[in-house]
Amino acid sequence: MTCIREVSWLTIALESTLPREVEEKYETVIGLEVHVQLLTESKIFCGCSTKFGADPNTHTCPVCLGLPGVLPVVNKKAVEFAILTALALNCEVSNFSKFDRKNYFYPDLPKNYQISQYDLPLGFKGSIIISVDGEQKRIGVRRVHLEEEAGKSIHEGSDIMGSRFSLEDYNRAGIPLMEIVSEPDIRSPHEAYIYLNTLRNILRYIGVSDCKMEEGSLRCDANISIRPAGSQVFGAQTELKNLNSFRAVEKGLEYERVRQIMALERGEKVVRETRHWDEGKGVTMPMRSKEEAHDYRYFPDPDLVPMVIEREWVEKLKRSMPELPAEKRDRFMREYGLPEYDAEFLTESRALADFFEECARKYKDPKAVSNWMMSELLRLLNSASKSIEESPVGPGHLLSLLELIDKGTISVRIAKEVFEEAFKTGKMPTEIVKERGLIQISDESELSSAIDEVIQANPGPVADFHSGKEKALMFLVGQVMKKTRGRANPQVVNRILREKLSRS
């Protein structure tokens, strides 16, 4: 590996968009390598905990520190999760597999090699279907394999490129990782974003990873090259590192796509290298020359026995496979009559889909359930920075609320207030309505006096209504709702108000 000293990125002035005639001359080729932390209790080759957030170097032992004389033992659950993933990604599952040593030195890799899989991955020749602007596209999955995580380097200062020293935390050394390598079938940064979202949803559905990028349980390295449109020959490829969100992947690839096209337009060569994505500056910078496989001098790990994958085990895992997001989305459209947009949204996570389905099975109008979830529930979750799994309200709360609306006990406006209160306190809507005296007023004699007062206090809108301005009626209805603190039945108010105005 050769360190590249270069500051030429400082002089690169990228245009926000390239001229169409320039865009059409080139084709973008992208392949993604996604590293996923598996949801096992212990590390892949020892019994150390995988729990996130422990004090530095407290989840370590001689095996994950690579001390002399230790022997690793593979975690069967990690192998099971990798096979399950391979099946979910339509891969063929190997009958025979093994672990290899990938030799290189980094300070966060104490034994100078990483245990990975080279020529015999657990899964291969798979695919994912993604939806791009309403069109379905197949993205090939080249391989799914297991490997161990390295430790974590903590760099001094805020900029890795200018850091004076680094500290090492080996809690992550030996964490079970699954690497999913796509074929170079992705043709734009936006497609890369969609691919990652689709892949994450699948992994969460089958329960092999929580895919929390903020905790390092999902990371992505992106390979990108540019070639003349219509050519089958790949251009020089750069690899982007330090992509800590899906948006960062999209933005980093877009920067790199434009940078490479501009270089080719200037008659320059694109250098094969690994580049660092600087989120703050919004640019990529050279890190080092890109390694080839032979640089790592792979060889079979002599401390780990090869694995024979029994077909009965694979078939058992296949039978345990849950309904995947795309299948569930189609079923929601077919079974509950939802529009594609709603079905797509509700099946983004298994917990969200389960929430919807528990309500939809018990309530007469699935679209109403969908509307409440996509508007009010999503708004409240976003404002509280909570996921659906952390939601203080469950399907029972929403069902109770919808029944109160249907019975005419509360208006839709009051229902929104009640739902917000339920979200804050966890109380059931019926309890909140009773405590706060929010029962809807439908009694005509009770509403009549309030309507008379509103007519008396608003001669201008009354005159507007008499001159044919229908919107004035809505204003007066709103005043009655305001006067009754939203408790008046709007349909009853509308009718009485219209009757009174027609007589005046």
Short mmCIF file of C-alpha atoms in Angstrom, two decimals:
data_model
loop_
_atom_site.label_atom_id
_atom_site.label_comp_id
_atom_site.label_asym_id
_atom_site.label_seq_id
_atom_site.Cartn_x
_atom_site.Cartn_y
_atom_site.Cartn_z
CA MET A 1 0.00 0.00 0.00
CA THR A 2 1.38 3.37 -0.97
CA CYS A 3 0.36 6.55 0.73
CA ILE A 4 -0.51 9.23 -1.79
CA ARG A 5 0.31 12.81 -0.92
CA GLU A 6 -1.98 14.98 -2.94
CA VAL A 7 -3.87 18.19 -2.32
CA SER A 8 -5.14 18.71 -5.84
CA TRP A 9 -8.72 18.25 -4.61
CA LEU A 10 -8.46 21.76 -3.24
CA THR A 11 -8.33 23.10 -6.75
CA ILE A 12 -11.24 21.05 -8.04
CA ALA A 13 -14.27 23.20 -8.63
CA LEU A 14 -17.20 20.93 -9.33
CA GLU A 15 -20.26 22.12 -11.14
CA SER A 16 -23.57 21.27 -9.47
CA THR A 17 -24.78 19.76 -12.74
CA LEU A 18 -22.94 18.75 -15.86
CA PRO A 19 -24.14 19.84 -19.31
CA ARG A 20 -26.50 17.23 -20.77
CA GLU A 21 -24.26 16.62 -23.78
CA VAL A 22 -21.40 15.78 -21.40
CA GLU A 23 -23.59 13.55 -19.19
CA GLU A 24 -24.74 11.55 -22.21
CA LYS A 25 -21.18 10.74 -23.24
CA TYR A 26 -20.54 8.62 -20.14
CA GLU A 27 -22.01 5.78 -18.09
CA THR A 28 -21.56 5.47 -14.34
CA VAL A 29 -20.71 2.03 -12.93
CA ILE A 30 -21.15 1.46 -9.18
CA GLY A 31 -20.69 -1.59 -6.97
CA LEU A 32 -21.24 -1.61 -3.21
CA GLU A 33 -19.57 -3.59 -0.43
CA VAL A 34 -21.77 -3.58 2.65
CA HIS A 35 -20.47 -4.72 6.03
CA VAL A 36 -23.17 -5.76 8.47
CA GLN A 37 -22.75 -6.56 12.14
CA LEU A 38 -24.69 -9.68 13.03
CA LEU A 39 -27.02 -9.79 16.03
CA THR A 40 -25.14 -12.45 17.98
CA GLU A 41 -24.59 -12.23 21.73
CA SER A 42 -20.89 -13.12 21.43
CA LYS A 43 -18.08 -12.47 18.96
CA ILE A 44 -17.46 -14.66 15.96
CA PHE A 45 -14.48 -16.66 17.29
CA CYS A 46 -14.65 -16.21 21.09
CA GLY A 47 -17.16 -15.71 23.91
CA CYS A 48 -16.64 -11.95 24.40
CA SER A 49 -19.78 -9.79 24.46
CA THR A 50 -20.85 -7.83 21.40
CA LYS A 51 -22.81 -5.29 23.46
CA PHE A 52 -22.44 -1.72 22.19
CA GLY A 53 -21.23 1.16 24.36
CA ALA A 54 -18.94 -0.59 26.89
CA ASP A 55 -15.82 1.13 28.23
CA PRO A 56 -12.84 0.76 25.87
CA ASN A 57 -11.03 -2.59 25.87
CA THR A 58 -13.37 -4.24 28.41
CA HIS A 59 -14.84 -6.78 25.95
CA THR A 60 -11.60 -8.46 25.00
CA CYS A 61 -9.79 -11.75 25.57
CA PRO A 62 -6.62 -13.46 24.30
CA VAL A 63 -8.49 -14.80 21.23
CA CYS A 64 -9.83 -11.46 19.89
CA LEU A 65 -6.58 -9.74 20.84
CA GLY A 66 -4.69 -12.33 18.78
CA LEU A 67 -2.29 -13.38 21.54
CA PRO A 68 0.07 -16.33 20.78
CA GLY A 69 -1.23 -19.86 21.36
CA VAL A 70 -4.97 -19.16 21.20
CA LEU A 71 -7.44 -21.09 19.03
CA PRO A 72 -10.57 -19.48 17.56
CA VAL A 73 -13.89 -21.40 17.48
CA VAL A 74 -16.54 -20.29 14.99
CA ASN A 75 -19.88 -19.01 16.30
CA LYS A 76 -22.57 -21.24 14.73
CA LYS A 77 -25.22 -18.51 15.02
CA ALA A 78 -23.12 -16.21 12.81
CA VAL A 79 -22.94 -18.93 10.13
CA GLU A 80 -26.69 -19.46 10.41
CA PHE A 81 -27.37 -15.74 9.96
CA ALA A 82 -25.11 -15.61 6.89
CA ILE A 83 -26.92 -18.57 5.29
CA LEU A 84 -30.31 -17.01 6.09
CA THR A 85 -29.16 -13.79 4.43
CA ALA A 86 -27.85 -15.66 1.40
CA LEU A 87 -31.28 -17.29 1.00
CA ALA A 88 -33.11 -13.96 1.40
CA LEU A 89 -30.87 -12.47 -1.31
CA ASN A 90 -31.62 -15.35 -3.69
CA CYS A 91 -28.06 -16.68 -3.47
CA GLU A 92 -26.83 -20.20 -3.94
CA VAL A 93 -25.51 -21.58 -0.64
CA SER A 94 -22.13 -23.32 -0.66
CA ASN A 95 -21.92 -26.97 0.32
CA PHE A 96 -18.40 -26.41 1.57
CA SER A 97 -16.79 -23.29 2.93
CA LYS A 98 -13.75 -22.22 4.92
CA PHE A 99 -12.08 -19.25 6.57
CA ASP A 100 -8.93 -17.57 5.27
CA ARG A 101 -6.35 -15.18 6.61
CA LYS A 102 -6.27 -11.76 4.95
CA ASN A 103 -2.85 -10.37 5.74
CA TYR A 104 -2.27 -6.68 6.32
CA PHE A 105 -1.21 -4.41 9.11
CA TYR A 106 -3.30 -1.72 10.70
CA PRO A 107 -3.02 -0.60 14.33
CA ASP A 108 -6.63 -1.72 14.89
CA LEU A 109 -5.81 -5.29 13.81
CA PRO A 110 -3.54 -6.65 16.55
CA LYS A 111 -2.64 -10.02 14.99
CA ASN A 112 -1.69 -8.53 11.58
CA TYR A 113 -4.31 -10.53 9.71
CA GLN A 114 -8.08 -10.60 9.52
CA ILE A 115 -10.00 -13.87 9.45
CA SER A 116 -12.28 -13.64 6.43
CA GLN A 117 -13.48 -15.79 3.53
CA TYR A 118 -11.78 -15.60 0.15
CA ASP A 119 -12.61 -18.10 -2.59
CA LEU A 120 -15.41 -20.06 -0.90
CA PRO A 121 -18.02 -17.62 0.44
CA LEU A 122 -21.15 -18.99 2.08
CA GLY A 123 -23.46 -17.43 -0.54
CA PHE A 124 -22.98 -16.40 -4.18
CA LYS A 125 -24.81 -15.53 -7.43
CA GLY A 126 -27.76 -13.77 -5.80
CA SER A 127 -29.84 -10.69 -6.60
CA ILE A 128 -32.00 -7.93 -5.16
CA ILE A 129 -34.92 -6.25 -6.93
CA ILE A 130 -35.05 -2.50 -6.35
CA SER A 131 -37.74 -0.03 -7.39
CA VAL A 132 -36.39 3.04 -9.22
CA ASP A 133 -38.92 5.68 -10.27
CA GLY A 134 -41.64 3.06 -10.54
CA GLU A 135 -39.49 0.62 -12.52
CA GLN A 136 -38.11 -2.60 -11.07
CA LYS A 137 -34.42 -3.32 -11.55
CA ARG A 138 -32.34 -6.39 -10.68
CA ILE A 139 -29.03 -5.79 -8.91
CA GLY A 140 -26.76 -8.82 -8.75
CA VAL A 141 -25.27 -9.96 -5.45
CA ARG A 142 -21.83 -11.40 -6.11
CA ARG A 143 -21.21 -12.94 -2.69
CA VAL A 144 -22.12 -13.10 1.00
CA HIS A 145 -19.31 -14.04 3.36
CA LEU A 146 -18.32 -13.86 7.01
CA GLU A 147 -15.35 -12.14 8.59
CA GLU A 148 -14.25 -10.66 11.87
CA GLU A 149 -14.33 -6.94 12.62
CA ALA A 150 -11.14 -5.04 13.40
CA GLY A 151 -10.79 -2.75 16.42
CA LYS A 152 -11.63 0.93 16.38
CA SER A 153 -9.08 3.71 15.93
CA ILE A 154 -9.98 6.96 17.64
CA HIS A 155 -8.13 9.80 15.96
CA GLU A 156 -7.05 12.97 17.72
CA GLY A 157 -8.86 16.07 16.54
CA SER A 158 -11.75 16.23 14.12
CA ASP A 159 -9.87 15.47 10.90
CA ILE A 160 -8.33 12.05 10.23
CA MET A 161 -6.02 13.53 7.61
CA GLY A 162 -4.42 15.94 10.09
CA SER A 163 -4.55 13.82 13.22
CA ARG A 164 -1.32 13.70 15.30
CA PHE A 165 -2.05 10.37 17.07
CA SER A 166 -4.68 7.67 17.43
CA LEU A 167 -5.97 5.53 20.32
CA GLU A 168 -7.13 1.92 19.88
CA ASP A 169 -10.26 0.27 21.31
CA TYR A 170 -10.37 -3.50 20.68
CA ASN A 171 -13.94 -4.05 21.91
CA ARG A 172 -14.99 -4.38 18.27
CA ALA A 173 -12.14 -6.75 17.35
CA GLY A 174 -13.81 -10.06 16.55
CA ILE A 175 -17.36 -8.72 16.17
CA PRO A 176 -19.10 -10.94 13.57
CA LEU A 177 -19.42 -9.15 10.24
CA MET A 178 -21.16 -10.23 7.09
CA GLU A 179 -19.95 -8.68 3.85
CA ILE A 180 -22.44 -8.40 1.00
CA VAL A 181 -20.83 -7.52 -2.33
CA SER A 182 -23.00 -6.35 -5.20
CA GLU A 183 -22.23 -6.77 -8.87
CA PRO A 184 -21.38 -3.47 -10.64
CA ASP A 185 -25.00 -3.17 -11.81
CA ILE A 186 -25.80 0.17 -10.16
CA ARG A 187 -25.87 3.08 -12.60
CA SER A 188 -26.35 6.17 -10.44
CA PRO A 189 -25.81 7.44 -6.87
CA HIS A 190 -29.61 7.50 -6.43
CA GLU A 191 -29.84 3.81 -7.35
CA ALA A 192 -27.11 3.12 -4.79
CA TYR A 193 -29.23 4.86 -2.15
CA ILE A 194 -32.29 2.78 -3.05
CA TYR A 195 -30.26 -0.46 -3.10
CA LEU A 196 -28.98 0.22 0.42
CA ASN A 197 -32.46 0.98 1.74
CA THR A 198 -33.85 -2.19 0.16
CA LEU A 199 -31.00 -4.30 1.51
CA ARG A 200 -31.33 -2.84 5.02
CA ASN A 201 -35.07 -3.57 5.09
CA ILE A 202 -34.47 -7.20 4.11
CA LEU A 203 -31.78 -7.67 6.77
CA ARG A 204 -34.01 -6.19 9.46
CA TYR A 205 -36.95 -8.34 8.39
CA ILE A 206 -35.00 -11.57 8.76
CA GLY A 207 -33.58 -10.35 12.08
CA VAL A 208 -29.88 -10.83 11.40
CA SER A 209 -28.84 -7.23 12.12
CA ASP A 210 -30.24 -3.98 13.51
CA CYS A 211 -28.35 -2.13 10.74
CA LYS A 212 -27.67 0.93 12.94
CA MET A 213 -25.14 2.98 11.01
CA GLU A 214 -24.70 5.31 13.98
CA GLU A 215 -23.42 2.35 16.05
CA GLY A 216 -21.32 0.93 13.24
CA SER A 217 -23.48 -2.13 12.64
CA LEU A 218 -23.83 -1.26 8.95
CA ARG A 219 -21.09 0.31 6.85
CA CYS A 220 -20.64 0.73 3.16
CA ASP A 221 -17.67 1.08 0.84
CA ALA A 222 -18.55 2.22 -2.65
CA ASN A 223 -16.66 1.51 -5.87
CA ILE A 224 -17.30 3.82 -8.79
CA SER A 225 -15.93 4.20 -12.30
CA ILE A 226 -16.91 6.04 -15.46
CA ARG A 227 -16.82 4.66 -19.00
CA PRO A 228 -17.91 5.89 -22.42
CA ALA A 229 -21.65 5.25 -22.97
CA GLY A 230 -22.14 1.89 -24.68
CA SER A 231 -18.71 0.56 -23.75
CA GLN A 232 -18.37 -2.78 -21.94
CA VAL A 233 -14.88 -2.00 -20.67
CA PHE A 234 -14.68 -0.77 -17.08
CA GLY A 235 -12.93 2.50 -16.33
CA ALA A 236 -10.39 3.03 -13.56
CA GLN A 237 -12.19 2.49 -10.25
CA THR A 238 -12.01 4.48 -7.05
CA GLU A 239 -13.22 3.23 -3.69
CA LEU A 240 -14.93 5.59 -1.25
CA LYS A 241 -14.46 5.14 2.50
CA ASN A 242 -15.93 6.85 5.58
CA LEU A 243 -19.49 6.80 4.31
CA ASN A 244 -21.50 6.96 7.54
CA SER A 245 -25.03 7.35 6.20
CA PHE A 246 -26.99 6.42 3.10
CA ARG A 247 -27.17 10.10 2.16
CA ALA A 248 -23.39 10.31 2.52
CA VAL A 249 -23.09 7.39 0.10
CA GLU A 250 -25.29 9.19 -2.42
CA LYS A 251 -23.52 12.54 -1.98
CA GLY A 252 -20.03 11.03 -2.03
CA LEU A 253 -20.77 9.04 -5.19
CA GLU A 254 -22.27 12.08 -6.89
CA TYR A 255 -19.17 14.13 -6.12
CA GLU A 256 -16.92 11.34 -7.37
CA ARG A 257 -19.01 10.78 -10.50
CA VAL A 258 -18.71 14.44 -11.50
CA ARG A 259 -15.02 14.59 -10.53
CA GLN A 260 -14.17 11.61 -12.73
CA ILE A 261 -16.17 12.90 -15.71
CA MET A 262 -14.48 16.28 -15.43
CA ALA A 263 -11.07 14.60 -15.30
CA LEU A 264 -11.85 12.61 -18.46
CA GLU A 265 -13.14 15.75 -20.17
CA ARG A 266 -9.83 17.43 -19.44
CA GLY A 267 -7.99 14.50 -21.00
CA GLU A 268 -6.65 13.29 -17.66
CA LYS A 269 -6.55 9.71 -16.37
CA VAL A 270 -8.59 8.62 -13.35
CA VAL A 271 -6.23 7.00 -10.84
CA ARG A 272 -7.23 3.71 -9.22
CA GLU A 273 -7.18 4.54 -5.53
CA THR A 274 -9.06 4.57 -2.24
CA ARG A 275 -10.52 7.97 -1.37
CA HIS A 276 -11.84 9.46 1.85
CA TRP A 277 -15.26 11.18 1.85
CA ASP A 278 -15.11 14.38 3.88
CA GLU A 279 -18.69 15.09 4.90
CA GLY A 280 -17.88 18.56 6.24
CA LYS A 281 -16.12 19.77 3.10
CA GLY A 282 -18.34 17.76 0.77
CA VAL A 283 -15.36 16.39 -1.18
CA THR A 284 -13.42 13.15 -1.65
CA MET A 285 -9.68 13.06 -0.99
CA PRO A 286 -7.00 10.49 -1.86
CA MET A 287 -6.07 8.09 0.97
CA ARG A 288 -3.94 5.37 -0.62
CA SER A 289 -3.54 3.27 -3.75
CA LYS A 290 -6.26 0.63 -4.01
CA GLU A 291 -5.21 -2.85 -2.95
CA GLU A 292 -5.49 -5.91 -5.19
CA ALA A 293 -6.43 -9.32 -3.79
CA HIS A 294 -2.83 -10.54 -4.15
CA ASP A 295 -1.70 -7.70 -1.87
CA TYR A 296 -3.41 -9.51 1.01
CA ARG A 297 -1.67 -12.90 0.44
CA TYR A 298 -4.79 -14.89 1.39
CA PHE A 299 -4.32 -18.43 2.66
CA PRO A 300 -6.63 -20.86 4.54
CA ASP A 301 -6.67 -20.29 8.29
CA PRO A 302 -4.98 -23.37 9.79
CA ASP A 303 -6.72 -22.90 13.17
CA LEU A 304 -10.27 -23.20 11.82
CA VAL A 305 -11.65 -26.39 10.32
CA PRO A 306 -13.49 -26.10 6.98
CA MET A 307 -17.30 -26.16 7.15
CA VAL A 308 -19.59 -28.67 5.46
CA ILE A 309 -23.02 -27.03 5.09
CA GLU A 310 -25.67 -29.72 5.45
CA ARG A 311 -28.61 -29.39 3.05
CA GLU A 312 -31.10 -30.27 5.80
CA TRP A 313 -29.92 -27.22 7.74
CA VAL A 314 -30.29 -24.97 4.72
CA GLU A 315 -33.80 -26.31 4.01
CA LYS A 316 -34.80 -25.77 7.64
CA LEU A 317 -33.61 -22.15 7.47
CA LYS A 318 -35.47 -21.69 4.19
CA ARG A 319 -38.69 -22.85 5.83
CA SER A 320 -38.17 -20.40 8.71
CA MET A 321 -37.83 -17.42 6.36
CA PRO A 322 -40.39 -14.68 7.19
CA GLU A 323 -42.37 -12.83 4.58
CA LEU A 324 -39.95 -10.34 2.99
CA PRO A 325 -40.68 -6.62 2.37
CA ALA A 326 -41.51 -6.90 -1.34
CA GLU A 327 -43.88 -9.84 -0.78
CA LYS A 328 -45.55 -8.04 2.11
CA ARG A 329 -45.92 -4.82 0.08
CA ASP A 330 -47.68 -6.69 -2.72
CA ARG A 331 -49.95 -8.50 -0.26
CA PHE A 332 -50.91 -5.25 1.50
CA MET A 333 -51.97 -3.79 -1.85
CA ARG A 334 -53.89 -6.94 -2.76
CA GLU A 335 -55.41 -7.80 0.61
CA TYR A 336 -56.09 -4.35 2.09
CA GLY A 337 -56.52 -2.35 -1.11
CA LEU A 338 -53.74 0.10 -0.25
CA PRO A 339 -52.11 2.33 -2.87
CA GLU A 340 -48.52 1.37 -3.73
CA TYR A 341 -47.12 4.41 -1.92
CA ASP A 342 -48.85 3.46 1.35
CA ALA A 343 -47.85 -0.20 1.04
CA GLU A 344 -44.24 0.76 0.32
CA PHE A 345 -44.13 3.03 3.36
CA LEU A 346 -45.80 0.58 5.75
CA THR A 347 -43.48 -2.30 4.82
CA GLU A 348 -40.25 -0.36 5.30
CA SER A 349 -39.83 -2.10 8.63
CA ARG A 350 -41.30 -5.29 10.03
CA ALA A 351 -42.44 -3.49 13.20
CA LEU A 352 -44.29 -0.84 11.18
CA ALA A 353 -45.95 -3.50 9.04
CA ASP A 354 -46.96 -5.52 12.12
CA PHE A 355 -48.44 -2.37 13.72
CA PHE A 356 -50.54 -1.69 10.63
CA GLU A 357 -51.68 -5.26 10.17
CA GLU A 358 -52.79 -5.68 13.77
CA CYS A 359 -55.03 -2.62 13.34
CA ALA A 360 -56.17 -3.46 9.81
CA ARG A 361 -57.33 -6.94 10.83
CA LYS A 362 -59.63 -5.45 13.47
CA TYR A 363 -60.79 -2.24 11.82
CA LYS A 364 -63.18 -1.79 8.89
CA ASP A 365 -61.13 0.80 6.98
CA PRO A 366 -57.43 -0.13 6.40
CA LYS A 367 -56.83 3.11 4.47
CA ALA A 368 -57.88 5.14 7.51
CA VAL A 369 -55.35 3.19 9.59
CA SER A 370 -52.69 3.87 6.97
CA ASN A 371 -53.53 7.60 6.89
CA TRP A 372 -53.24 7.95 10.66
CA MET A 373 -49.95 6.06 10.73
CA MET A 374 -48.42 7.99 7.82
CA SER A 375 -49.47 11.38 9.15
CA GLU A 376 -49.97 11.65 12.92
CA LEU A 377 -47.94 8.65 14.13
CA LEU A 378 -45.01 9.42 11.83
CA ARG A 379 -45.09 13.11 12.81
CA LEU A 380 -45.00 12.27 16.52
CA LEU A 381 -42.23 9.68 16.09
CA ASN A 382 -40.10 12.10 14.09
CA SER A 383 -40.57 14.95 16.54
CA ALA A 384 -39.53 12.65 19.41
CA SER A 385 -36.69 11.06 17.39
CA LYS A 386 -38.13 7.62 18.14
CA SER A 387 -38.47 4.54 15.98
CA ILE A 388 -41.70 2.57 15.66
CA GLU A 389 -40.19 -0.01 18.03
CA GLU A 390 -39.90 2.74 20.65
CA SER A 391 -43.38 4.15 20.10
CA PRO A 392 -45.31 4.84 23.34
CA VAL A 393 -48.58 4.12 21.51
CA GLY A 394 -49.45 0.72 20.08
CA PRO A 395 -52.13 -0.66 17.77
CA GLY A 396 -54.60 -0.69 20.71
CA HIS A 397 -54.29 3.08 21.10
CA LEU A 398 -55.01 3.73 17.43
CA LEU A 399 -57.94 1.29 17.35
CA SER A 400 -59.47 2.93 20.42
CA LEU A 401 -59.09 6.36 18.85
CA LEU A 402 -60.71 5.34 15.57
CA GLU A 403 -63.66 3.81 17.43
CA LEU A 404 -64.17 7.04 19.38
CA ILE A 405 -64.31 8.97 16.09
CA ASP A 406 -66.71 6.47 14.53
CA LYS A 407 -69.09 6.67 17.51
CA GLY A 408 -69.13 10.46 17.28
CA THR A 409 -67.62 10.71 20.76
CA ILE A 410 -64.84 13.02 19.55
CA SER A 411 -64.20 14.98 16.39
CA VAL A 412 -61.19 14.35 14.13
CA ARG A 413 -59.65 17.58 15.37
CA ILE A 414 -59.96 16.52 19.01
CA ALA A 415 -58.75 13.03 18.07
CA LYS A 416 -55.42 14.51 16.96
CA GLU A 417 -55.02 16.19 20.36
CA VAL A 418 -55.95 12.96 22.14
CA PHE A 419 -53.47 10.93 20.07
CA GLU A 420 -50.70 13.39 20.89
CA GLU A 421 -51.57 13.16 24.59
CA ALA A 422 -51.57 9.35 24.37
CA PHE A 423 -48.13 9.50 22.73
CA LYS A 424 -46.80 11.66 25.59
CA THR A 425 -48.36 9.71 28.46
CA GLY A 426 -49.07 6.23 27.15
CA LYS A 427 -52.68 6.55 28.36
CA MET A 428 -55.52 5.07 26.35
CA PRO A 429 -57.61 7.57 24.32
CA THR A 430 -60.81 6.65 26.21
CA GLU A 431 -59.12 7.56 29.49
CA ILE A 432 -57.84 10.89 28.13
CA VAL A 433 -61.25 11.85 26.70
CA LYS A 434 -62.91 11.10 30.04
CA GLU A 435 -60.30 12.95 32.11
CA ARG A 436 -60.31 16.09 29.94
CA GLY A 437 -64.03 16.19 29.22
CA LEU A 438 -63.52 16.14 25.48
CA ILE A 439 -66.72 14.38 24.46
CA GLN A 440 -68.09 15.87 21.27
CA ILE A 441 -71.14 18.16 21.56
CA SER A 442 -73.93 17.05 19.20
CA ASP A 443 -76.84 18.34 21.24
CA GLU A 444 -78.62 20.95 19.06
CA SER A 445 -79.94 23.08 21.93
CA GLU A 446 -76.46 23.26 23.45
CA LEU A 447 -74.91 24.27 20.12
CA SER A 448 -77.69 26.69 19.14
CA SER A 449 -76.75 29.38 21.66
CA ALA A 450 -73.08 29.24 20.66
CA ILE A 451 -74.07 29.61 17.00
CA ASP A 452 -76.30 32.60 17.80
CA GLU A 453 -73.39 34.31 19.57
CA VAL A 454 -71.09 33.73 16.59
CA ILE A 455 -73.67 35.16 14.14
CA GLN A 456 -74.12 38.19 16.37
CA ALA A 457 -70.37 38.82 16.66
CA ASN A 458 -69.55 38.45 12.93
CA PRO A 459 -71.87 40.66 10.81
CA GLY A 460 -69.28 40.96 8.02
CA PRO A 461 -68.97 37.22 7.23
CA VAL A 462 -72.76 36.86 7.65
CA ALA A 463 -73.24 39.54 4.99
CA ASP A 464 -70.66 37.82 2.78
CA PHE A 465 -72.60 34.54 3.05
CA HIS A 466 -75.83 36.29 2.09
CA SER A 467 -74.09 37.80 -0.95
CA GLY A 468 -73.16 34.28 -2.14
CA LYS A 469 -69.69 33.78 -0.67
CA GLU A 470 -69.86 30.15 0.49
CA LYS A 471 -66.41 30.35 2.13
CA ALA A 472 -67.87 32.68 4.75
CA LEU A 473 -69.87 29.75 6.12
CA MET A 474 -66.67 27.79 6.78
CA PHE A 475 -65.28 30.77 8.66
CA LEU A 476 -68.36 30.88 10.89
CA VAL A 477 -68.20 27.11 11.49
CA GLY A 478 -64.58 27.58 12.54
CA GLN A 479 -65.62 30.28 15.01
CA VAL A 480 -68.15 27.92 16.61
CA MET A 481 -65.48 25.20 16.83
CA LYS A 482 -63.16 27.69 18.46
CA LYS A 483 -65.84 28.78 20.92
CA THR A 484 -66.50 25.16 21.96
CA ARG A 485 -62.77 24.30 22.13
CA GLY A 486 -63.14 21.96 19.18
CA ARG A 487 -65.81 19.82 20.86
CA ALA A 488 -68.74 20.79 18.60
CA ASN A 489 -69.87 18.27 16.02
CA PRO A 490 -68.92 20.11 12.78
CA GLN A 491 -71.64 18.42 10.71
CA VAL A 492 -74.37 19.48 13.16
CA VAL A 493 -72.93 23.01 13.43
CA ASN A 494 -72.83 23.32 9.66
CA ARG A 495 -76.50 22.33 9.31
CA ILE A 496 -77.86 24.55 12.10
CA LEU A 497 -75.76 27.51 10.99
CA ARG A 498 -76.99 27.24 7.43
CA GLU A 499 -80.61 27.02 8.64
CA LYS A 500 -80.25 30.08 10.90
CA LEU A 501 -78.55 32.16 8.19
CA SER A 502 -81.21 31.32 5.64
CA ARG A 503 -83.86 32.68 8.01
CA SER A 504 -82.02 35.89 8.89
#
